[in-house]
Structure formats: C-alpha cells, structure tokens
C-alpha cells in the first residue's frame, strides 16, 4: 500500500494550529487597517533566497518605500 492521504494524517492539535495561524492573519490585517495613510503590503515567501529571480520580483515593488517615498 502507498502513503496515507494527508487528510488522514491530521491530528486534533493540527486543527487548533490552524486557528492560531488564522488569528495571526486577523491580527495583522487589523493592525494594517489602523494605519491612516495610503499603503501597500507586499507579502513574500521564505522559499526563495535573495539570488532567485522570483525574490527580486517581490522585493522591487516595496523598495521605493524604504526611503520614505510617497506618491
């Protein structure tokens, strides 16, 4: 037989872990909503290192804001 499907490998603790992750997203978005200036959030991935082409695609849009740039 092959591997068990991932859904069969879930445990009770995994359900609560999902709720904790969701709570972090909610907290983050609520924090961003309190900022009273136009803004853009760029979310990235830890899967790519700085030398990967996809890293530059995510980094470039956020770079102007580093110097306090405002439209």
mmCIF file of C-alpha atoms in Angstrom, residues 42-71:
data_model
loop_
_atom_site.group_PDB
_atom_site.id
_atom_site.type_symbol
_atom_site.label_atom_id
_atom_site.label_comp_id
_atom_site.label_asym_id
_atom_site.label_seq_id
_atom_site.Cartn_x
_atom_site.Cartn_y
_atom_site.Cartn_z
ATOM 1 C CA UNK A 42 3.971 43.045 -0.187
ATOM 2 C CA UNK A 43 3.976 39.527 1.205
ATOM 3 C CA UNK A 44 6.786 37.210 0.191
ATOM 4 C CA UNK A 45 7.932 33.692 0.640
ATOM 5 C CA UNK A 46 10.758 32.135 2.587
ATOM 6 C CA UNK A 47 11.113 29.550 -0.163
ATOM 7 C CA UNK A 48 13.310 31.728 -2.375
ATOM 8 C CA UNK A 49 16.719 33.096 -1.494
ATOM 9 C CA UNK A 50 17.958 36.555 -2.461
ATOM 10 C CA UNK A 51 19.628 35.168 -5.590
ATOM 11 C CA UNK A 52 16.416 33.687 -7.028
ATOM 12 C CA UNK A 53 14.703 35.680 -9.839
ATOM 13 C CA UNK A 54 11.327 35.457 -8.060
ATOM 14 C CA UNK A 55 12.844 37.138 -4.986
ATOM 15 C CA UNK A 56 13.622 40.274 -6.996
ATOM 16 C CA UNK A 57 10.064 40.360 -8.364
ATOM 17 C CA UNK A 58 8.692 40.562 -4.827
ATOM 18 C CA UNK A 59 11.371 42.889 -3.494
ATOM 19 C CA UNK A 60 11.269 45.541 -6.226
ATOM 20 C CA UNK A 61 7.687 46.843 -5.649
ATOM 21 C CA UNK A 62 8.394 47.524 -1.972
ATOM 22 C CA UNK A 63 11.783 49.126 -2.409
ATOM 23 C CA UNK A 64 10.690 52.773 -3.054
ATOM 24 C CA UNK A 65 9.025 52.867 0.371
ATOM 25 C CA UNK A 66 12.320 52.200 2.138
ATOM 26 C CA UNK A 67 13.396 55.788 1.526
ATOM 27 C CA UNK A 68 10.131 57.287 2.729
ATOM 28 C CA UNK A 69 8.793 57.689 -0.816
ATOM 29 C CA UNK A 70 5.239 58.998 -1.005
ATOM 30 C CA UNK A 71 3.075 59.334 -4.148
#
